[in-house]
Amino acid sequence: MRFIAFVFVLLLPLSVQSADALIVPLFTPKPVYPPALIRSRYTGKVRVQLVVSSGGNVQDVRAIESGHPQLTEAAVGALAQWRYRPWAGTVGAPPQISIMIPVIFGSHGNRHFNQEVDVGLSNIRCAYLNNEVDTQNRDFPEEPLNKVDVFWYTGQFLFSSYAALLRSEDERKVLLEQLGRLVPEIVKSCRLNPQHRYGDYLPVSIKSLLSGLAQSDDVPGALQGAL
């Protein structure tokens, strides 16, 4: 029995890879669209890198890509306040996790201005994806659709250090191939449903891994006491 128990303990560190998500959001305030940029109808994107500690707090936040300093300030200021369910003590989990989160100011892109701010890959509106596809087809007609930023960011995520905690390299290669096959279908679906979200058309196998990397207005009831 002691030998069996010892083997079980040795296997525990691998249990993290069986989970759909290690980070569970508790508090995710959304960035506020800068009023001056609303007046000028300025749309843009900020890619924010968060370093989250095992206590659930954001240790570091920085903009990796941004179209405007006011958008940077709004995105970084809001995401610095995000809180996650602590995972300290979880066997096999690291003391901190680095994640990348896109923030879209003007969810429909340049063509149809609005004041909506979308945070997280799965939350991106199909209208925004449609705009990206049109831009690539116009400027780089020879490029494959999987080079469109939204799809490229998804592929990057699948080979991020965070995704590596949850799935093996072989499993993530399969998911990347699955995404590649679905790109034309996702583009077609988004054309028909511009108000839908990109995540609506992702397979569950990918969308579930993205669950902790998006803003949510709904905090699970069981977690509210942790705020």
mmCIF file with all atom_site columns, N, CA and C in Angstrom, residues 17 21-22 33 40 54 77 85 91-92 98 107 130 135 144 155-156 178 189 203 210:
data_model
loop_
_atom_site.group_PDB
_atom_site.id
_atom_site.type_symbol
_atom_site.label_atom_id
_atom_site.label_alt_id
_atom_site.label_comp_id
_atom_site.label_asym_id
_atom_site.label_entity_id
_atom_site.label_seq_id
_atom_site.pdbx_PDB_ins_code
_atom_site.Cartn_x
_atom_site.Cartn_y
_atom_site.Cartn_z
_atom_site.occupancy
_atom_site.B_iso_or_equiv
_atom_site.pdbx_formal_charge
_atom_site.auth_seq_id
_atom_site.auth_comp_id
_atom_site.auth_asym_id
_atom_site.auth_atom_id
_atom_site.pdbx_PDB_model_num
ATOM 1  N N  . GLN A 1 17  ? -2.248  19.031 -16.243 1.00 0.00 ? 17  GLN A N  1
ATOM 2  C CA . GLN A 1 17  ? -2.510  18.918 -17.674 1.00 0.00 ? 17  GLN A CA 1
ATOM 3  C C  . GLN A 1 17  ? -3.869  18.314 -17.991 1.00 0.00 ? 17  GLN A C  1
ATOM 4  N N  . ALA A 1 21  ? -8.706  24.670 -17.325 1.00 0.00 ? 21  ALA A N  1
ATOM 5  C CA . ALA A 1 21  ? -8.179  25.991 -16.991 1.00 0.00 ? 21  ALA A CA 1
ATOM 6  C C  . ALA A 1 21  ? -7.572  25.946 -15.605 1.00 0.00 ? 21  ALA A C  1
ATOM 7  N N  . LEU A 1 22  ? -6.433  26.585 -15.459 1.00 0.00 ? 22  LEU A N  1
ATOM 8  C CA . LEU A 1 22  ? -5.804  26.692 -14.143 1.00 0.00 ? 22  LEU A CA 1
ATOM 9  C C  . LEU A 1 22  ? -6.171  28.019 -13.501 1.00 0.00 ? 22  LEU A C  1
ATOM 10 N N  . TYR A 1 33  ? -13.492 53.188 -22.531 1.00 0.00 ? 33  TYR A N  1
ATOM 11 C CA . TYR A 1 33  ? -13.083 53.817 -23.788 1.00 0.00 ? 33  TYR A CA 1
ATOM 12 C C  . TYR A 1 33  ? -12.793 55.299 -23.526 1.00 0.00 ? 33  TYR A C  1
ATOM 13 N N  . SER A 1 40  ? -13.397 61.328 -31.529 1.00 0.00 ? 40  SER A N  1
ATOM 14 C CA . SER A 1 40  ? -12.681 61.291 -32.812 1.00 0.00 ? 40  SER A CA 1
ATOM 15 C C  . SER A 1 40  ? -12.925 59.990 -33.570 1.00 0.00 ? 40  SER A C  1
ATOM 16 N N  . SER A 1 54  ? 0.391   33.040 -7.881  1.00 0.00 ? 54  SER A N  1
ATOM 17 C CA . SER A 1 54  ? -0.431  31.925 -7.397  1.00 0.00 ? 54  SER A CA 1
ATOM 18 C C  . SER A 1 54  ? -1.435  32.371 -6.345  1.00 0.00 ? 54  SER A C  1
ATOM 19 N N  . GLY A 1 77  ? -4.576  50.007 -17.061 1.00 0.00 ? 77  GLY A N  1
ATOM 20 C CA . GLY A 1 77  ? -5.174  50.401 -15.786 1.00 0.00 ? 77  GLY A CA 1
ATOM 21 C C  . GLY A 1 77  ? -6.269  49.462 -15.328 1.00 0.00 ? 77  GLY A C  1
ATOM 22 N N  . ARG A 1 85  ? -8.819  33.299 -8.935  1.00 0.00 ? 85  ARG A N  1
ATOM 23 C CA . ARG A 1 85  ? -8.871  32.372 -7.806  1.00 0.00 ? 85  ARG A CA 1
ATOM 24 C C  . ARG A 1 85  ? -7.456  31.868 -7.522  1.00 0.00 ? 85  ARG A C  1
ATOM 25 N N  . VAL A 1 91  ? -0.831  21.076 -6.735  1.00 0.00 ? 91  VAL A N  1
ATOM 26 C CA . VAL A 1 91  ? 0.338   20.270 -7.092  1.00 0.00 ? 91  VAL A CA 1
ATOM 27 C C  . VAL A 1 91  ? 0.629   20.390 -8.589  1.00 0.00 ? 91  VAL A C  1
ATOM 28 N N  . GLY A 1 92  ? 1.870   20.679 -8.911  1.00 0.00 ? 92  GLY A N  1
ATOM 29 C CA . GLY A 1 92  ? 2.281   20.774 -10.302 1.00 0.00 ? 92  GLY A CA 1
ATOM 30 C C  . GLY A 1 92  ? 2.091   22.135 -10.928 1.00 0.00 ? 92  GLY A C  1
ATOM 31 N N  . SER A 1 98  ? 2.153   33.715 -16.965 1.00 0.00 ? 98  SER A N  1
ATOM 32 C CA . SER A 1 98  ? 2.110   34.839 -17.893 1.00 0.00 ? 98  SER A CA 1
ATOM 33 C C  . SER A 1 98  ? 1.083   34.552 -18.984 1.00 0.00 ? 98  SER A C  1
ATOM 34 N N  . SER A 1 107 ? -15.638 47.500 -31.191 1.00 0.00 ? 107 SER A N  1
ATOM 35 C CA . SER A 1 107 ? -15.706 46.062 -31.473 1.00 0.00 ? 107 SER A CA 1
ATOM 36 C C  . SER A 1 107 ? -15.991 45.720 -32.933 1.00 0.00 ? 107 SER A C  1
ATOM 37 N N  . ASN A 1 130 ? -14.260 40.082 -39.304 1.00 0.00 ? 130 ASN A N  1
ATOM 38 C CA . ASN A 1 130 ? -14.578 40.359 -40.707 1.00 0.00 ? 130 ASN A CA 1
ATOM 39 C C  . ASN A 1 130 ? -13.735 41.514 -41.235 1.00 0.00 ? 130 ASN A C  1
ATOM 40 N N  . THR A 1 135 ? -9.246  43.478 -44.553 1.00 0.00 ? 135 THR A N  1
ATOM 41 C CA . THR A 1 135 ? -7.992  44.235 -44.633 1.00 0.00 ? 135 THR A CA 1
ATOM 42 C C  . THR A 1 135 ? -6.868  43.377 -45.200 1.00 0.00 ? 135 THR A C  1
ATOM 43 N N  . PRO A 1 144 ? -2.503  33.365 -46.546 1.00 0.00 ? 144 PRO A N  1
ATOM 44 C CA . PRO A 1 144 ? -3.597  32.489 -46.102 1.00 0.00 ? 144 PRO A CA 1
ATOM 45 C C  . PRO A 1 144 ? -4.375  33.126 -44.960 1.00 0.00 ? 144 PRO A C  1
ATOM 46 N N  . GLY A 1 155 ? -3.235  30.707 -32.402 1.00 0.00 ? 155 GLY A N  1
ATOM 47 C CA . GLY A 1 155 ? -2.142  29.757 -32.558 1.00 0.00 ? 155 GLY A CA 1
ATOM 48 C C  . GLY A 1 155 ? -1.009  30.027 -31.587 1.00 0.00 ? 155 GLY A C  1
ATOM 49 N N  . GLN A 1 156 ? -0.698  31.309 -31.385 1.00 0.00 ? 156 GLN A N  1
ATOM 50 C CA . GLN A 1 156 ? 0.326   31.664 -30.398 1.00 0.00 ? 156 GLN A CA 1
ATOM 51 C C  . GLN A 1 156 ? -0.070  31.189 -29.007 1.00 0.00 ? 156 GLN A C  1
ATOM 52 N N  . GLN A 1 178 ? -6.573  21.454 -35.935 1.00 0.00 ? 178 GLN A N  1
ATOM 53 C CA . GLN A 1 178 ? -8.030  21.561 -35.932 1.00 0.00 ? 178 GLN A CA 1
ATOM 54 C C  . GLN A 1 178 ? -8.464  22.995 -36.219 1.00 0.00 ? 178 GLN A C  1
ATOM 55 N N  . SER A 1 189 ? -19.023 31.738 -41.109 1.00 0.00 ? 189 SER A N  1
ATOM 56 C CA . SER A 1 189 ? -20.025 31.920 -40.052 1.00 0.00 ? 189 SER A CA 1
ATOM 57 C C  . SER A 1 189 ? -20.036 33.354 -39.545 1.00 0.00 ? 189 SER A C  1
ATOM 58 N N  . PRO A 1 203 ? -13.996 25.385 -31.461 1.00 0.00 ? 203 PRO A N  1
ATOM 59 C CA . PRO A 1 203 ? -14.329 24.097 -30.843 1.00 0.00 ? 203 PRO A CA 1
ATOM 60 C C  . PRO A 1 203 ? -14.142 24.173 -29.332 1.00 0.00 ? 203 PRO A C  1
ATOM 61 N N  . LEU A 1 210 ? -9.287  28.861 -23.220 1.00 0.00 ? 210 LEU A N  1
ATOM 62 C CA . LEU A 1 210 ? -9.269  30.322 -23.214 1.00 0.00 ? 210 LEU A CA 1
ATOM 63 C C  . LEU A 1 210 ? -10.151 30.919 -22.127 1.00 0.00 ? 210 LEU A C  1
#
